[in-house]
Every structure is written in C-alpha cells, then in structure tokens.
Short mmCIF file of C-alpha atoms and ligand atoms in Angstrom, two decimals:
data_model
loop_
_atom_site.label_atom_id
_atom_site.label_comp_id
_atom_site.label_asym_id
_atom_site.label_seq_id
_atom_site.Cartn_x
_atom_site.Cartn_y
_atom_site.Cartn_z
CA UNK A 1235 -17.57 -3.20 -20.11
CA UNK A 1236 -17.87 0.26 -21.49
CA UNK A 1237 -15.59 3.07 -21.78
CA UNK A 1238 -17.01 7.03 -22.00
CA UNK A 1239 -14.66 9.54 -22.94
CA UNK A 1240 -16.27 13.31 -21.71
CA UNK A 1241 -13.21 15.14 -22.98
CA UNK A 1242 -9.48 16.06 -22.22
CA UNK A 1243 -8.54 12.89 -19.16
CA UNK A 1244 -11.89 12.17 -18.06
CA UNK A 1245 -13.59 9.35 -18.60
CA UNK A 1246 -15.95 7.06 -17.16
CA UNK A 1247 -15.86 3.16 -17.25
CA UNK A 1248 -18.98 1.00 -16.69
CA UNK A 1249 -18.37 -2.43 -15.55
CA UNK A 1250 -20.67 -5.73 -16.45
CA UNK A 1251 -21.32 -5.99 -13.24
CA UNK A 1252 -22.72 -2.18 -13.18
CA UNK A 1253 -20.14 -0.23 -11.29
CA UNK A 1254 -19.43 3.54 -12.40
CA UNK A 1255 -15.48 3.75 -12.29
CA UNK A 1256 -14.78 7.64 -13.30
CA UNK A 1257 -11.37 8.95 -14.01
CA UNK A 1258 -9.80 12.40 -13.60
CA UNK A 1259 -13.55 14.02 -13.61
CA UNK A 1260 -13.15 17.64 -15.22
CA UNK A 1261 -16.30 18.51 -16.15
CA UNK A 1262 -18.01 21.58 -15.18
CA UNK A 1263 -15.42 24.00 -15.92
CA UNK A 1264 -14.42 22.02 -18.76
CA UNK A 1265 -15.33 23.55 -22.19
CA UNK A 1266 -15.27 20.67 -24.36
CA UNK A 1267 -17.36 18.04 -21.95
CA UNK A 1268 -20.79 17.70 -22.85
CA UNK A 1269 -21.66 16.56 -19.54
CA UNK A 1270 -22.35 18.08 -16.00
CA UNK A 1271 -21.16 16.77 -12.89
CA UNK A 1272 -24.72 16.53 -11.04
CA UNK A 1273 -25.61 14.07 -13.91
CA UNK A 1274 -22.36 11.43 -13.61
CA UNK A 1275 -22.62 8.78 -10.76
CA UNK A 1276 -19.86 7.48 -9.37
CA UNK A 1277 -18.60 4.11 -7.48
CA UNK A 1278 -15.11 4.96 -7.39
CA UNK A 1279 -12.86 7.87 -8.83
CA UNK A 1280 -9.67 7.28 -9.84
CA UNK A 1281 -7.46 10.39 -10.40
CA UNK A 1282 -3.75 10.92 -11.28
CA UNK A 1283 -2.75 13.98 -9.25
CA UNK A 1284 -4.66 17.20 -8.19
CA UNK A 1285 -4.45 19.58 -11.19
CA UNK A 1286 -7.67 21.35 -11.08
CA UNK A 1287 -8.57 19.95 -14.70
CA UNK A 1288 -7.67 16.28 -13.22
CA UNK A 1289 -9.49 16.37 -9.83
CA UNK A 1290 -12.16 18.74 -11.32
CA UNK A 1291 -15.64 18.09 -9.89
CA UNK A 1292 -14.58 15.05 -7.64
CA UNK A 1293 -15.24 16.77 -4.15
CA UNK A 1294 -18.85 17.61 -5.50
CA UNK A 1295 -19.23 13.93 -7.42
CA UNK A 1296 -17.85 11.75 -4.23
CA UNK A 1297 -19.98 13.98 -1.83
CA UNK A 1298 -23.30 13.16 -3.56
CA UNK A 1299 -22.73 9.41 -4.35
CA UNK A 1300 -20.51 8.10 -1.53
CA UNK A 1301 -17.82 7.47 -4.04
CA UNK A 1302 -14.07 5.72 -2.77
CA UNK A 1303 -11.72 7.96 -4.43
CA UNK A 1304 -8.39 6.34 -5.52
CA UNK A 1305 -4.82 7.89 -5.71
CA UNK A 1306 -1.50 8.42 -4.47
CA UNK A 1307 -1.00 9.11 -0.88
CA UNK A 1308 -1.15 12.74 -0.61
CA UNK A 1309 -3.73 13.48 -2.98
CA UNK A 1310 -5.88 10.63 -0.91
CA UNK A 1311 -4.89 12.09 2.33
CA UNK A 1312 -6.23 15.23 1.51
CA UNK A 1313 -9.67 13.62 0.28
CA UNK A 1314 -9.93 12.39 3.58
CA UNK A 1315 -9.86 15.35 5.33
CA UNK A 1316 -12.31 16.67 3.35
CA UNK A 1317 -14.60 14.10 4.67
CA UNK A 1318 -14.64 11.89 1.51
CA UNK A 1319 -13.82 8.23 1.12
CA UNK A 1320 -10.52 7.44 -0.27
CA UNK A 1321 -8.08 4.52 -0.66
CA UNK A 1322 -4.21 6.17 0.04
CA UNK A 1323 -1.78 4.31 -2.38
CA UNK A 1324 1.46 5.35 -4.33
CA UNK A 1325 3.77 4.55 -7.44
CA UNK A 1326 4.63 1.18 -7.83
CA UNK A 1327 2.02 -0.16 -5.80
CA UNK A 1328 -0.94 -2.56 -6.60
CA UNK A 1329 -4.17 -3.17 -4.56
CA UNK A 1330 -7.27 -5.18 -5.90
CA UNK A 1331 -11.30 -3.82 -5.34
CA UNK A 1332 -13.73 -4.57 -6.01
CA UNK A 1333 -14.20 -3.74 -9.70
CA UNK A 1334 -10.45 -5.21 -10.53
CA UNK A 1335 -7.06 -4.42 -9.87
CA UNK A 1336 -5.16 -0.85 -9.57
CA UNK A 1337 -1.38 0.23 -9.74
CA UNK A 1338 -0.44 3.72 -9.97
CA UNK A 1339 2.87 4.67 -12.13
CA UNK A 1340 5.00 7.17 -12.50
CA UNK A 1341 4.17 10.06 -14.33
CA UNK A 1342 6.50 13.38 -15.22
CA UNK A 1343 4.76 15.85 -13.63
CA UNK A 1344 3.62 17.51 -10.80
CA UNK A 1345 0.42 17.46 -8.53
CA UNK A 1346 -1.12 20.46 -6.50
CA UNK A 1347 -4.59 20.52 -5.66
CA UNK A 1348 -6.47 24.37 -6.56
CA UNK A 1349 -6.41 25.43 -2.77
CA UNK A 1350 -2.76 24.65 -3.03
CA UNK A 1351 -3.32 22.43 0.31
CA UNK A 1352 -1.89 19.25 -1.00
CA UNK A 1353 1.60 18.83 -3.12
CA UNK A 1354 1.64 14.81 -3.95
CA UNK A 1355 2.88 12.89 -7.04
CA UNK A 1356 1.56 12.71 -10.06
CA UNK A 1357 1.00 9.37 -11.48
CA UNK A 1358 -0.45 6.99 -14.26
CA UNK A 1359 -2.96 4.44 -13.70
CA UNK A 1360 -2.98 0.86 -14.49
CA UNK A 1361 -6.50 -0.63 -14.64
CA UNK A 1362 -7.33 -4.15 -14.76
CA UNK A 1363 -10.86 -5.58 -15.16
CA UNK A 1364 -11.44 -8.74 -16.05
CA UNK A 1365 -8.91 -9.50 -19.18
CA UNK A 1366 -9.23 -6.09 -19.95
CA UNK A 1367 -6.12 -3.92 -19.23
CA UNK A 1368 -6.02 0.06 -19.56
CA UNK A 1369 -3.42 2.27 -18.56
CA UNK A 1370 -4.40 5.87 -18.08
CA UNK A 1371 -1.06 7.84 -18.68
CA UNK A 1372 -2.28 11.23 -16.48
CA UNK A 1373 -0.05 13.97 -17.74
CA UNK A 1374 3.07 13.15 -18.21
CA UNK A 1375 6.42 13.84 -20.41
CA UNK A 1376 7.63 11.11 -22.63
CA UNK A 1377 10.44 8.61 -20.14
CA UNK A 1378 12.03 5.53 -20.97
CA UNK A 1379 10.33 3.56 -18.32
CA UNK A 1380 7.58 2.79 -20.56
CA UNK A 1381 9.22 0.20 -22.14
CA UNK A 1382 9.66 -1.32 -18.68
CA UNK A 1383 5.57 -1.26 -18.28
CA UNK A 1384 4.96 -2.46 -21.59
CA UNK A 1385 7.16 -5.56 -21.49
CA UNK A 1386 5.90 -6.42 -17.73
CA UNK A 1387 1.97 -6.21 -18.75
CA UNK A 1388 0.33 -6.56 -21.96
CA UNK A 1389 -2.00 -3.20 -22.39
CA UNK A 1390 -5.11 -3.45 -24.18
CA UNK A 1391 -6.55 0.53 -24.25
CA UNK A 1392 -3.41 3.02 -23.84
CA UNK A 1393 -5.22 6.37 -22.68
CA UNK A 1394 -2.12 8.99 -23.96
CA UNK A 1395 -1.63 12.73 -23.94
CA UNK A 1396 -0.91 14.23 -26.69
CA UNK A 1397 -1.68 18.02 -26.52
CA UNK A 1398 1.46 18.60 -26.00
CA UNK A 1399 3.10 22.31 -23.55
CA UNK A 1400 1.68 20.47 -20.35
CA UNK A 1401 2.58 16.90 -21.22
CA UNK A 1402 4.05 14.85 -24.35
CA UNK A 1403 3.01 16.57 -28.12
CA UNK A 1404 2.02 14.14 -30.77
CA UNK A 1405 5.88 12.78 -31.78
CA UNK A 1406 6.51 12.08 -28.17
CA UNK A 1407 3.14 10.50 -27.81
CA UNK A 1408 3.67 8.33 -30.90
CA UNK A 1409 6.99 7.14 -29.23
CA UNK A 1410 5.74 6.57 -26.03
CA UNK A 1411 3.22 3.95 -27.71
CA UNK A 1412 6.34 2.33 -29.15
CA UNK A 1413 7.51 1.45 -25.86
CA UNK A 1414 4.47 0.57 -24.52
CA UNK A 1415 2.84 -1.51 -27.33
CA UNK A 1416 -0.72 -0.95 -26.24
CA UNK A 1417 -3.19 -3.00 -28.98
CA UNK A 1418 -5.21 0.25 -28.86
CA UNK A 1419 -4.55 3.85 -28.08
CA UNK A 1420 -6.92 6.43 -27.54
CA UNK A 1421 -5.07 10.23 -27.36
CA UNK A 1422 -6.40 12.44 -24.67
CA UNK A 1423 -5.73 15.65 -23.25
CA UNK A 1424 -6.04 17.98 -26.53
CA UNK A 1425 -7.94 20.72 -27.64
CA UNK A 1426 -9.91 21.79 -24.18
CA UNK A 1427 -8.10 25.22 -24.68
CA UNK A 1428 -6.55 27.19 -27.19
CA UNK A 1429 -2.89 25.96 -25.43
CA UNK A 1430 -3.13 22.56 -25.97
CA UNK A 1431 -4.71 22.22 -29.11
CA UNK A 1432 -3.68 19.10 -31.59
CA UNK A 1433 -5.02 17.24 -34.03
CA UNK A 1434 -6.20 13.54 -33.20
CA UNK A 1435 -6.41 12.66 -37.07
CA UNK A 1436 -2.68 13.42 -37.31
CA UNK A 1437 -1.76 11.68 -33.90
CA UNK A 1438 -3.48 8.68 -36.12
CA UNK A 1439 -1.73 8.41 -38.81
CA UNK A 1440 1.51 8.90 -37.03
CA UNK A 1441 1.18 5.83 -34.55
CA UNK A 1442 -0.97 3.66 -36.75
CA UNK A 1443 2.00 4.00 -39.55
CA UNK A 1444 4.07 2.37 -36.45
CA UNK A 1445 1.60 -0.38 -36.68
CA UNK A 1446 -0.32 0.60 -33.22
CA UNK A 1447 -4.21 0.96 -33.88
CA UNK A 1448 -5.53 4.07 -33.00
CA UNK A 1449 -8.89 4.71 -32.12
CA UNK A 1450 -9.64 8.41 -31.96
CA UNK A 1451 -13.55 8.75 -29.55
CA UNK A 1452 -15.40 11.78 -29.85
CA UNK A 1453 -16.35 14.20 -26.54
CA UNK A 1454 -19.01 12.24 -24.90
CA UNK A 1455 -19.08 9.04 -26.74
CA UNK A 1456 -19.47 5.53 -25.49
CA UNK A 1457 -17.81 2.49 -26.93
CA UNK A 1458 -17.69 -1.26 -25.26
CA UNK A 1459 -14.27 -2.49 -24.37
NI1 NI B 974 -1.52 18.36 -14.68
MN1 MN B 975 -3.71 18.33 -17.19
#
C-alpha cells in the first residue's frame, strides 16, 4: 500500500490490490500541489466536509473516472444531485468497501460547500486497509474525545493539522497525538497560504520529544505504508 501526500489534506492512497483511494482532493487551485486534477485517477474519494480546499477538484475528478465519493450525509447528498456516485454516511458510523473499512468522526468544525448549497458536518476519517489503520483528522480544533478513539483502535498513520487559525496550531496538534497515540504522524494542512503557515521541523521535534514518531512527507511524495 502506498500513501501520496499532494499538499495541505490531500492525499492519495494506492492499494495492493490497485485501487486509487484519494482524500480531500485540493489540487488545482492549490498553490503548493504539484499535481493537476486531469492527471489523478480516482476509485473512491473520501472527503471530510465541503470547504472548497477539502472538496477541491472532486466534482471534476469523480465526473471523469466514475469515482464513489464517501462522506457524511449532507455533503454525499449533495454529490448525488450533482449526478455523481456517492455513499451517504455520518459520525460514528462504520461501513466496509471494497478497499477496507470506513468510519467518519467528529471533527470541530464546520462544512459548506463553495456554492453554499450544502451545510453538513465536518468530520475525521478512520481508514482501515488490511492491518493498516489511518485516521485522517480533516480540520478540526483540539477535543478530548481523542483519547476515546485512541484507546478504542490502535492508529498506525495519524494524518494531523497543524497550521493552526483554521484548525489546531502545532501545541494543540502535539497534544492531540498524546491522546491518540498514533505509531506515526504525518502533520498536514500548513503552509498552502501565507495564513496558515508552520513549520513541520518544529511540529517534529515537539511530538517526537513526547515519544510519537513523526514523519514529516514532502508535497508530492510517495512512501509505502
Ligand atoms: Ni475547513
Ligand atoms: Mn481546510
């Protein structure tokens, strides 16, 4: 299995078994992703609420490659009626595909999509493939509910936030992989603009001097899980 970080909360997974699994794919109007949309294929697309730098090119992405979009109810509802394929699920809740397994969290935050048609949840994403378990955090503030995940599943790849104004800032970020006890973390969601920038290296130290291995990826690298 392989894991492809574009920049700020989109990545793309690759499965042994070949399927494309992209998350929260902002990449066009992204500045810091070194890829286009018309050159990512997709299988599914996961996405943890309808910010336009979460949702980003899915409409265009799902249209050309049939994807199944998968998110909260809302956000899914409103997929569908823009003629695209989508699974409707919400916080809490599990469902397996055929790739692995899929519950959404909680997230603090909010979720509009651009048009302002849809108002859902915002969430986090559990992802289980094979032994492998990541947890894409979305955006999110730090909460104390974490603990609650990270005592209920063991988390191999914790995908965190840590740009902070939008969501959690490096000190809440670090905390937030105390409760959670991930074996790795990778930070996300820094330094696509000015607003949000932060600095990975320091995000590092921080967390790996709470004994949680960090592993920082550069835009547009590719490492196997
Ligand atoms: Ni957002
Ligand atoms: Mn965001």
């Amino acid at each position: 299995m392989k894991l492809k970080y574009f920049s700020h909360s989109a990545f793309q997974i690759t499965t042994d078994a070949g399927e494309n699994i992209l998350i929260d794919p902002f990449l066009d109007q992204n500045p810091t992703s070194p890829e286009k949309s018309i050159n990512v294929e997709a299988d599914f697309i996961l996405l943890t609420h309808g910010h336009g730098d979460h949702i980003g090119d899915t409409l265009a992405i799902a249209e050309r490659c049939g994807s199944l979009c998968i998110c909260e109810n809302e956000l899914a509802s409103y997929l569908l009626s823009k003629g695209l394929n989508a699974h409707t699920m919400h916080i809490g809740g599990g469902h397996n595909f055929p790739f692995g397994h899929i519950k959404l969290t909680q997230a603090l935050h909010t979720s509009v999509t651009p048009d302002q048609e849809c108002h859902g949840a915002a969430t986090g994403i559990i992802i289980t493939i094979g032994d492998r378990v990541i947890y894409h955090m979305g955006d999110t503030g730090l909460f104390s509910d974490l603990k609650l995940i990270g005592e209920m599943q063991d988390i191999d790849y914790l995908l965190a936030p840590i740009g902070d104004n939008f969501t959690m800032g490096i000190s809440d970020a670090v905390a937030a992989c105390q409760f959670v006890q991930p074996k790795t973390v990778i930070p996300m969601h820094y330094n696509t603009f000015p607003v949000i920038e932060a600095d990975p290296k320091k995000f590092k130290q921080k967390v790996e001097a709470k004994g949680i291995t960090c592993r920082v990826m550069d835009f547009g690298e590719e490492i196997e899980l």
